[in-house]
Structures are given as C-alpha cells and as structure tokens.
Coordinates of C-alpha atoms and ligand atoms in Angstrom, one line a residue:
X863 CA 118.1 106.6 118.2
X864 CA 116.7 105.7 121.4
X865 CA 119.4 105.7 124.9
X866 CA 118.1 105.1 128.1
X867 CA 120.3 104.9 131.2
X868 CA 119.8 103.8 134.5
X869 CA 116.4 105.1 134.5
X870 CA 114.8 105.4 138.0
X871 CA 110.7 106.1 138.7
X872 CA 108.8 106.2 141.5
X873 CA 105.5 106.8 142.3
X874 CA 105.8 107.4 146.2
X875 CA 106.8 103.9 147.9
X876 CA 106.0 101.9 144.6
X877 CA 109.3 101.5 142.3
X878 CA 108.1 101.3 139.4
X879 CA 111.2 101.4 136.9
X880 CA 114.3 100.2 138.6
X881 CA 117.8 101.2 137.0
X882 CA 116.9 100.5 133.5
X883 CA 119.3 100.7 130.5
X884 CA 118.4 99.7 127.2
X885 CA 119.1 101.4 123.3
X886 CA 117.2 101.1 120.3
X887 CA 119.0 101.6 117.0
X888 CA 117.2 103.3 113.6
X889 CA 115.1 101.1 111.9
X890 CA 114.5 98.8 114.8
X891 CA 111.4 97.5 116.0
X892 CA 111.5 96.2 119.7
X893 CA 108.6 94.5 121.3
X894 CA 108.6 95.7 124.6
X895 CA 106.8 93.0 127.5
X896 CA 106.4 91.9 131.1
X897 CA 103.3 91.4 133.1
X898 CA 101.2 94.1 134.2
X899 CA 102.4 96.5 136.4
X900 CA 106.0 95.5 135.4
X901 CA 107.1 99.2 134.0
X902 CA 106.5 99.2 130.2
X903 CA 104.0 102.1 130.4
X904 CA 106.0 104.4 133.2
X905 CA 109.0 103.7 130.9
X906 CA 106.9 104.9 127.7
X907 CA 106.3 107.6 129.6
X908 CA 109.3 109.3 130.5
X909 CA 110.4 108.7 127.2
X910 CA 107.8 110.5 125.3
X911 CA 108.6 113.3 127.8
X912 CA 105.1 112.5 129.7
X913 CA 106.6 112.3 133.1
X914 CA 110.3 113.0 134.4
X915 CA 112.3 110.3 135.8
X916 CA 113.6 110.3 138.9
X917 CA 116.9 109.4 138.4
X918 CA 119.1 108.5 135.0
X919 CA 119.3 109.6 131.7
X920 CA 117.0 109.1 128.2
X921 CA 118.3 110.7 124.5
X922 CA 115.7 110.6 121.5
X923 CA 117.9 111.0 118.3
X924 CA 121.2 112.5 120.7
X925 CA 118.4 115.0 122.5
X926 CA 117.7 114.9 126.2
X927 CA 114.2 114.0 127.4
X928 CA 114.4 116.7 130.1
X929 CA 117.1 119.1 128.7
X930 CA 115.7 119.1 125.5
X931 CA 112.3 117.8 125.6
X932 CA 110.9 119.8 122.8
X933 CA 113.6 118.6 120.4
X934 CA 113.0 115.1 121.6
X935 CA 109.2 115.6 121.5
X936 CA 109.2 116.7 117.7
X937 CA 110.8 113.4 117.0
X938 CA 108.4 111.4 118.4
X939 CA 105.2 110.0 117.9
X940 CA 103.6 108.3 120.6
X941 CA 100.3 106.2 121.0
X942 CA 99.4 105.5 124.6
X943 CA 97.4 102.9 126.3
X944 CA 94.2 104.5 126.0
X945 CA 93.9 106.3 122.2
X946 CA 93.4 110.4 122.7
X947 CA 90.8 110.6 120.5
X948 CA 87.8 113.5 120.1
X949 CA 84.9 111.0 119.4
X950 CA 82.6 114.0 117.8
X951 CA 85.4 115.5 115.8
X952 CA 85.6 113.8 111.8
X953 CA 88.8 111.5 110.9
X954 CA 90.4 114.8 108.7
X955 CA 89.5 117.5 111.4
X956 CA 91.0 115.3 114.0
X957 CA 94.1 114.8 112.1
X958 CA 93.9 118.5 110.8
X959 CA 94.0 119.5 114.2
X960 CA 96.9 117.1 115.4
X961 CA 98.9 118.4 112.6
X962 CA 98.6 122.2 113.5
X963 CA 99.9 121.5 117.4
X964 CA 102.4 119.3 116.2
X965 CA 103.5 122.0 114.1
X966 CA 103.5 120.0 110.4
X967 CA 103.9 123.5 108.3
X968 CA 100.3 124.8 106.7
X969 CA 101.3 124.1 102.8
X970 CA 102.5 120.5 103.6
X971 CA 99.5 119.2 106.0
X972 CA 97.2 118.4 103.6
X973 CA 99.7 116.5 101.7
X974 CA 100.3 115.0 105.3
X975 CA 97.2 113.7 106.3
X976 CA 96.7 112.1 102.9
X977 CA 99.8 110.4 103.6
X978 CA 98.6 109.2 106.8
X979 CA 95.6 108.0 105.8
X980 CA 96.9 106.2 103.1
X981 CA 99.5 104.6 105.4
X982 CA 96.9 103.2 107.8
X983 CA 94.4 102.8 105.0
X984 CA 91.9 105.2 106.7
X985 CA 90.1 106.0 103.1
X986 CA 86.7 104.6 103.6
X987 CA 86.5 106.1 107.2
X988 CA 87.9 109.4 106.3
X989 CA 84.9 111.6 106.2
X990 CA 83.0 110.2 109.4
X991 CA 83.1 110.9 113.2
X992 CA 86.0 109.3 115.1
X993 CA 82.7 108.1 117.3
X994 CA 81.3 105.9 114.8
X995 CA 84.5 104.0 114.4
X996 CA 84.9 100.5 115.0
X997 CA 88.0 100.1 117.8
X998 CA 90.4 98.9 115.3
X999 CA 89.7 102.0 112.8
X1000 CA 90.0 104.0 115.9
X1001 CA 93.6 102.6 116.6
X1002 CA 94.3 103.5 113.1
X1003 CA 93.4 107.2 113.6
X1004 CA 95.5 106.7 116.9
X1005 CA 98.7 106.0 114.7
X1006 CA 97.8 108.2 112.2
X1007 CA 98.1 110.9 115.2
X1008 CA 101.3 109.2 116.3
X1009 CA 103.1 109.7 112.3
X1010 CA 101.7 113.0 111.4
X1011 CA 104.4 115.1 111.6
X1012 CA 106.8 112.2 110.4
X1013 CA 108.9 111.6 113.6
X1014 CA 111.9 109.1 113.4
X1015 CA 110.5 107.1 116.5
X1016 CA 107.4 106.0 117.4
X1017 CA 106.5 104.5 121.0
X1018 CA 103.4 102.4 120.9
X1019 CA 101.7 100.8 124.4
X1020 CA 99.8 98.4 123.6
X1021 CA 98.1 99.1 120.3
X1022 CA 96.6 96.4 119.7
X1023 CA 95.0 95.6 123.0
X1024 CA 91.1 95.3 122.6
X1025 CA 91.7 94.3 119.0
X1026 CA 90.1 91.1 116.9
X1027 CA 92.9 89.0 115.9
X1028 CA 92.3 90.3 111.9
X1029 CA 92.7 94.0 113.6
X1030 CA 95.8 92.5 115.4
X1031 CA 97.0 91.1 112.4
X1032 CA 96.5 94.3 110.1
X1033 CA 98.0 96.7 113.1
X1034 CA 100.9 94.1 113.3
X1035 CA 101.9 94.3 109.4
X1036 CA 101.2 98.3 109.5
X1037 CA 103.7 98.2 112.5
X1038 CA 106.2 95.8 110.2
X1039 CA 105.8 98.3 107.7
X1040 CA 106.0 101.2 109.2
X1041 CA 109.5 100.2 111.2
X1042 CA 110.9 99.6 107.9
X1043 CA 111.8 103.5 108.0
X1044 CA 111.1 104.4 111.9
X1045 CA 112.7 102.9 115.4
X1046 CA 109.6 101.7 117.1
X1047 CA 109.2 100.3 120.7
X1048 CA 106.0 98.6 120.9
X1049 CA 104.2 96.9 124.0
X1050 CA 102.0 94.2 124.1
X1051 CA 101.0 90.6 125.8
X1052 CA 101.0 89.0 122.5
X1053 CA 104.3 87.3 122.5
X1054 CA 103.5 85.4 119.0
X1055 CA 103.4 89.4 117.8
X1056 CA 106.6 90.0 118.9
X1057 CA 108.4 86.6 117.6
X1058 CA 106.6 87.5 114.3
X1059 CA 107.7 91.7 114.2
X1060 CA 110.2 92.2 116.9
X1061 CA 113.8 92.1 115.6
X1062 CA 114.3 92.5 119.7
X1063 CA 112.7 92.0 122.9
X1064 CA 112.9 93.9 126.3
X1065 CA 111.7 91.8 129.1
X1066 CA 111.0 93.5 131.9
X1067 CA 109.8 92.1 135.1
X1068 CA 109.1 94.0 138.5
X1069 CA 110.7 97.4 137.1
X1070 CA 113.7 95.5 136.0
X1071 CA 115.0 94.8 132.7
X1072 CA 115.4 90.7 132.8
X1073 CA 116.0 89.8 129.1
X1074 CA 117.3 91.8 126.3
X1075 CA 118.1 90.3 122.7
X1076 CA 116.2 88.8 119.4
X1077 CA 113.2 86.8 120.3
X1078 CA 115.3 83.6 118.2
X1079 CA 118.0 83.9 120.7
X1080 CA 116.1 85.0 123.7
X1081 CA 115.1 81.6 122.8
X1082 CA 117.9 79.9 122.5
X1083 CA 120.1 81.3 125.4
X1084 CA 116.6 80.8 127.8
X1085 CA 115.5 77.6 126.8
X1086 CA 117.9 74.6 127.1
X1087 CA 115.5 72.1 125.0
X1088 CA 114.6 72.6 121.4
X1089 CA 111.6 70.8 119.9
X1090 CA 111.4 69.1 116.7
X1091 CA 108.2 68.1 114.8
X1092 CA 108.4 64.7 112.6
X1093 CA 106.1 63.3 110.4
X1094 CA 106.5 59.2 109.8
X1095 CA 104.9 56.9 107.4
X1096 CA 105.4 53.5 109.5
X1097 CA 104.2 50.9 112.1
X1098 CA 103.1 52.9 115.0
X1099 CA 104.1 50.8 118.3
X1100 CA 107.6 50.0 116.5
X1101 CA 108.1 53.9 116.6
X1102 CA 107.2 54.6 119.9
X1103 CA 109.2 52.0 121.1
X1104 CA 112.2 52.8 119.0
X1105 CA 111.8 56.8 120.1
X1106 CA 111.6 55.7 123.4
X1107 CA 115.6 54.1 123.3
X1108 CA 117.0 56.9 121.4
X1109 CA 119.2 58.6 124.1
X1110 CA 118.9 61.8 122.6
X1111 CA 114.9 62.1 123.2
X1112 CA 114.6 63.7 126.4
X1113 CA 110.8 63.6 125.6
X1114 CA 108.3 63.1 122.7
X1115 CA 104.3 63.6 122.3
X1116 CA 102.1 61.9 119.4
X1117 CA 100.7 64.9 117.8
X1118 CA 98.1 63.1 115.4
X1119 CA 97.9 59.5 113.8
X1120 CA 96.4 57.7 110.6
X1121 CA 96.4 54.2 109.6
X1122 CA 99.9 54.5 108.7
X1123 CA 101.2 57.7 109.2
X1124 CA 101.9 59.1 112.9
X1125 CA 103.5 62.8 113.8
X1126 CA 105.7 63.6 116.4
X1127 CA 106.8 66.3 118.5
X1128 CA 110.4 65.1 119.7
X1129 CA 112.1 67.2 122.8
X1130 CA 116.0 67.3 123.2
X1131 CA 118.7 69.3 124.1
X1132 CA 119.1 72.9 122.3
X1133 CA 122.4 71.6 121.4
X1134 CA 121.8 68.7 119.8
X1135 CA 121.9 67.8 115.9
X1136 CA 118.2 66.6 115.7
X1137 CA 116.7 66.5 112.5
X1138 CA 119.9 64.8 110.9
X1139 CA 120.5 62.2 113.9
X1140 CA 115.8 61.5 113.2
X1141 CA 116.1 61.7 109.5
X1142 CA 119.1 58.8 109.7
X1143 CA 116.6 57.0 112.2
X1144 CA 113.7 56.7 110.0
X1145 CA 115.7 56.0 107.0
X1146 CA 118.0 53.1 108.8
X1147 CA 114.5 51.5 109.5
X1148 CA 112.9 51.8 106.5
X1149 CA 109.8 54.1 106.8
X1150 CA 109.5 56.9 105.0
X1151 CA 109.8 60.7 106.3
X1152 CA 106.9 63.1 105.7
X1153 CA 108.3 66.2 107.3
X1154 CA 110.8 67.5 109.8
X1155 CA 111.5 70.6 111.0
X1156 CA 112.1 72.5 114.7
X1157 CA 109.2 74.2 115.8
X1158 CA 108.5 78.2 116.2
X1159 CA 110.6 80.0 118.6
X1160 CA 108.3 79.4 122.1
X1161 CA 108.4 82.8 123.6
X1162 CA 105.8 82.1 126.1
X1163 CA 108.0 79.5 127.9
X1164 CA 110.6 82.0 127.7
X1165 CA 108.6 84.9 128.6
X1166 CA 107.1 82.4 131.9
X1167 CA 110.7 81.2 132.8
X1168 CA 112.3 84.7 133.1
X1169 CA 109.4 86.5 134.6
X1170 CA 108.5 83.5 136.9
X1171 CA 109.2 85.2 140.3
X1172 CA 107.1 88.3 139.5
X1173 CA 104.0 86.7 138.7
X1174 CA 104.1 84.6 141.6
X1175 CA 104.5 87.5 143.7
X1176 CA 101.4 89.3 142.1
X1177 CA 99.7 86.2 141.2
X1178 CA 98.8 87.6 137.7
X1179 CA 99.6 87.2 134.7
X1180 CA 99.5 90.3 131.7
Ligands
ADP2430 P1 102.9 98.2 133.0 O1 102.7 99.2 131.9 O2 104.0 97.2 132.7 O3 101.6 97.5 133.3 P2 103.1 100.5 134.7 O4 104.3 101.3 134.3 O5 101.8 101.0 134.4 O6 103.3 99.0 134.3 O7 103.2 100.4 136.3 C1 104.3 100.0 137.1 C2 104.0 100.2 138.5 O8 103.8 101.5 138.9 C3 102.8 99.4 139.0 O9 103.1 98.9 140.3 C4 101.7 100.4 139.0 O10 100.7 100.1 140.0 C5 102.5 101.7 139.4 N1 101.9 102.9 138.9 C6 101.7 103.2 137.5 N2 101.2 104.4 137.4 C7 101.0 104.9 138.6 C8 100.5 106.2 139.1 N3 100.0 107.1 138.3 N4 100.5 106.3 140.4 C9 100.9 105.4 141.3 N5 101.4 104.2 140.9 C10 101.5 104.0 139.6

C-alpha cells in the first residue's frame, strides 16, 4: 500500500532523510520512531505529497507521490504534528468544510461526517466550537479530518503528543481500531504504544532507517538477554543463595518480599529455556511457585541500544 525507495531530503546542508526504503502492506499499522530531529516528520511529509523528495521514489496504493500526487493524495488521510484546526468554526462546519475540498460527493457527506463522528465518538462535542475543545477532543476532530473521505492510508505524526494518558489510551484503541481496515503509519515517543498497536516498527535514527520488524522480534534479534519474573513461596536467604549458583542467571533483582513469599526478576540469555529450567528449580527444592512468566517485550532498551550514537551526538532524547 505504502512503497518508499531510497528516499533522499535535504533541507540545505542538513540531511534529513538519508536513502530510506521501507513498505507498508494493507491493514498494517506501523509505529514509526527515533529521537527528534531523526526524519519521521520530513518522511511524513513527502509522503502525504507535502514536500518533494530530493531523490528516490514513494507509491501510495501503486500511485506516484510526485507523478501522480492527486491520485495518491485522494488516498490518504493525514494528521500532522500540529492539528489544522479553525478554532471558531463548529465540529460539523469544520468537517462539512473538509469534506467539500476533499471532494466526499454532496449526497454522501452528511452520511460522512456522522460516520466520522461516530468513529471518534465526537457526539457530545458535535455542536460546539473546535475552540472550546479540550486537546484530546481536538485530536479527535484532527482524525476525523484525516478519515473523511475514507482513504485506505492514514499517516499520523504524533497524535497523541500533548495527550493525558486516558486521551492516549482512547487515541491508541481508535488507532487499533481504525487499522483494522486502513494501513496506518503512526509516530510517537511512546514506545509502550507501539509494543501495544504496532504490528511493526521503523526505527530511524539520524535520517537513517536502523531497525525494521515486529516490536516482539525487534526485541528479540536486539536484545541478547530475556527477563523472567518468578514468584516463590520459600525461605528467602536459601533462594538468593541458590539463584546466585544457577549458571544460567546472568543476573537477578528482588522485586518485592513478604514473610514468606519473595518475587524475582531473573536475567539470562534470550536463548535460554528459562521458565522450565526455574520451575524444575523451585520444585526440586520444595517451595512452592506463585507465578512465572517472561516479561513485556522492553522496547526502550531496544529503542536506546539502536539509536545510541544519535542521541549522543545531539545529546537529546525524543
Ligand atoms: P523528526 O520528525 O524525527 O523530529 P524532522 O523530520 O522534523 O525529524 O527533522 C529532521 C531534520 O531536518 C532535523 O535536523 C531538522 O532540524 C531538520 N528540518 C526539519 N524541517 C526543516 C525545515 N523546514 N527547514 C530546515 N531544516 C528542517
């Protein structure tokens, strides 16, 4: 749905994207992230046909972004950083209005806009000023704009920036929703968004793309050490001591403690069979085995590992 090859921009001296290729299939949702100033916005860009790259190629459902950018523009609906909004026009005018440019036909906008709004549950806000909105309403009206004419693809920077995490969580379940149908590419900072929406992650770092797969095996290929929590109902010391001669532990951290019952989180290699080889341990000494389990996929670690060099050269962090 979504092809871009060796894409080049510049912005006099400053390279800002830097021979990037990367696809997005339909019905994908890719999380798209790298510290600021990395690309992610310049790449938005020439994809939604806002600026021209300077060298390479980008496709939108097979049509060119600069051969045929008014195909490619109909099929896309596109939120940028900062939300184009009229603060003193109402929700419906606003969305009335976005309809008519973006050429939704007159007998279906109505029908339209109540689909929108309905989609990003806009119902109690419909019939006041876009200026009296609280910002996480107003990023609804933003997507509204972005799905009004029903494109295939939507290309999202950073809608949930500015948000309270129960706006983030609602924007991040309309986005999970909303990709069920559409290919959406989606920047952010919050990587525990992207574990929990992404079915891929772009990494890019310095203009570059430095990571490109699932955020489980973007994990996995990244990280050589996997983490395993473990909950035992035992002597304490004995524990320790008997974690601390198991060869396999490369590290492990008390987590919390009760009179009898102590958690764990055990580090070892990504390889290793874990959870049976602790499960055997506990039992063969006779305490008793409360939970187990390896821990969330850690995409900051990942994300810190593979962009490492670029924030060191900035000395920031997005
Ligand atoms: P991100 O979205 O990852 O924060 P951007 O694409 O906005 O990154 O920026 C990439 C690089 O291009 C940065 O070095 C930024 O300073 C530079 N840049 C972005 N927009 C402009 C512009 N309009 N003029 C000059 N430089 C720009």
């Amino acid at each position: 749905m979504i092809e871009v090859k060796n894409l080049t921009k510049s912005y006099g001296a400053t390279i800002a994207v830097n021979n990037v290729s990367f696809s997005a299939q339909a019905g994908e949702i890719v999380g798209f992230i790298g510290p600021n100033g990395a690309g992610k916005s310049t790449t938005m860009r020439v994809i939604t046909c806002y600026l021209p790259a300077d060298e390479g190629t980008v496709t939108v459902d097979g049509y060119d972004v600069f051969e045929e950018s008014i195909e490619a523009r109909k099929r896309i609906g596109y939120l940028p950083e900062s939300t184009p909004l009229y603060t003193d026009m109402g929700v419906v005018d606003y969305l009335k209005f976005v309809a008519q440019i973006r050429g939704v036909a007159g007998h279906t906008r109505n029908e339209r806009i109540k689909d929108v709004i309905d989609i990003c549950s806009l119902e109690p806000m419909m019939h006041k000023n876009i200026g009296e909105l609280s910002k996480g309403y107003r990023q609804r009206v933003g997507l509204a704009q972005a799905l009004i004419h029903d494109p295939p693809v939507l290309i999202l920077d950073e809608p949930t920036a500015g948000l309270d995490p129960y706006q983030i969580i609602e924007i991040r379940n309309l986005i999970k929703e909303i990709g069920r149908q559409k290919t959406i590419i989606f920047s952010t900072h919050i990587l525990s968004q992207v574990a929990a929406t992404c079915d891929r992650t772009l990494i890019i770092s310095n203009g570059k793309i430095v990571a490109n797969d699932s955020p489980q095996e973007l994990a996995l290929s990244t990280m050589d050490q996997q983490v395993t929590q473990i909950g035992i109902i035992g002597p304490h010391e004995e524990i320790q001591t008997k974690l601390e001669h198991l060869d396999f532990v490369l590290d492990f951290k008390k987590l919390d403690s009760e009179t009898e019952y102590s958690c764990y989180h055990i580090t070892s290699h990504k390889d290793h069979q874990t959870a049976p080889e602790l499960a055997k341990f506990v039992s063969q000494n006779n305490w008793e085995l409360t939970e187990l389990y390896k821990t969330a996929i850690d995409l900051e670690n990942v994300f810190l590992k593979l962009t490492q060099s670029e924030s060191q050269r900035t000395g920031e962090l997005g």
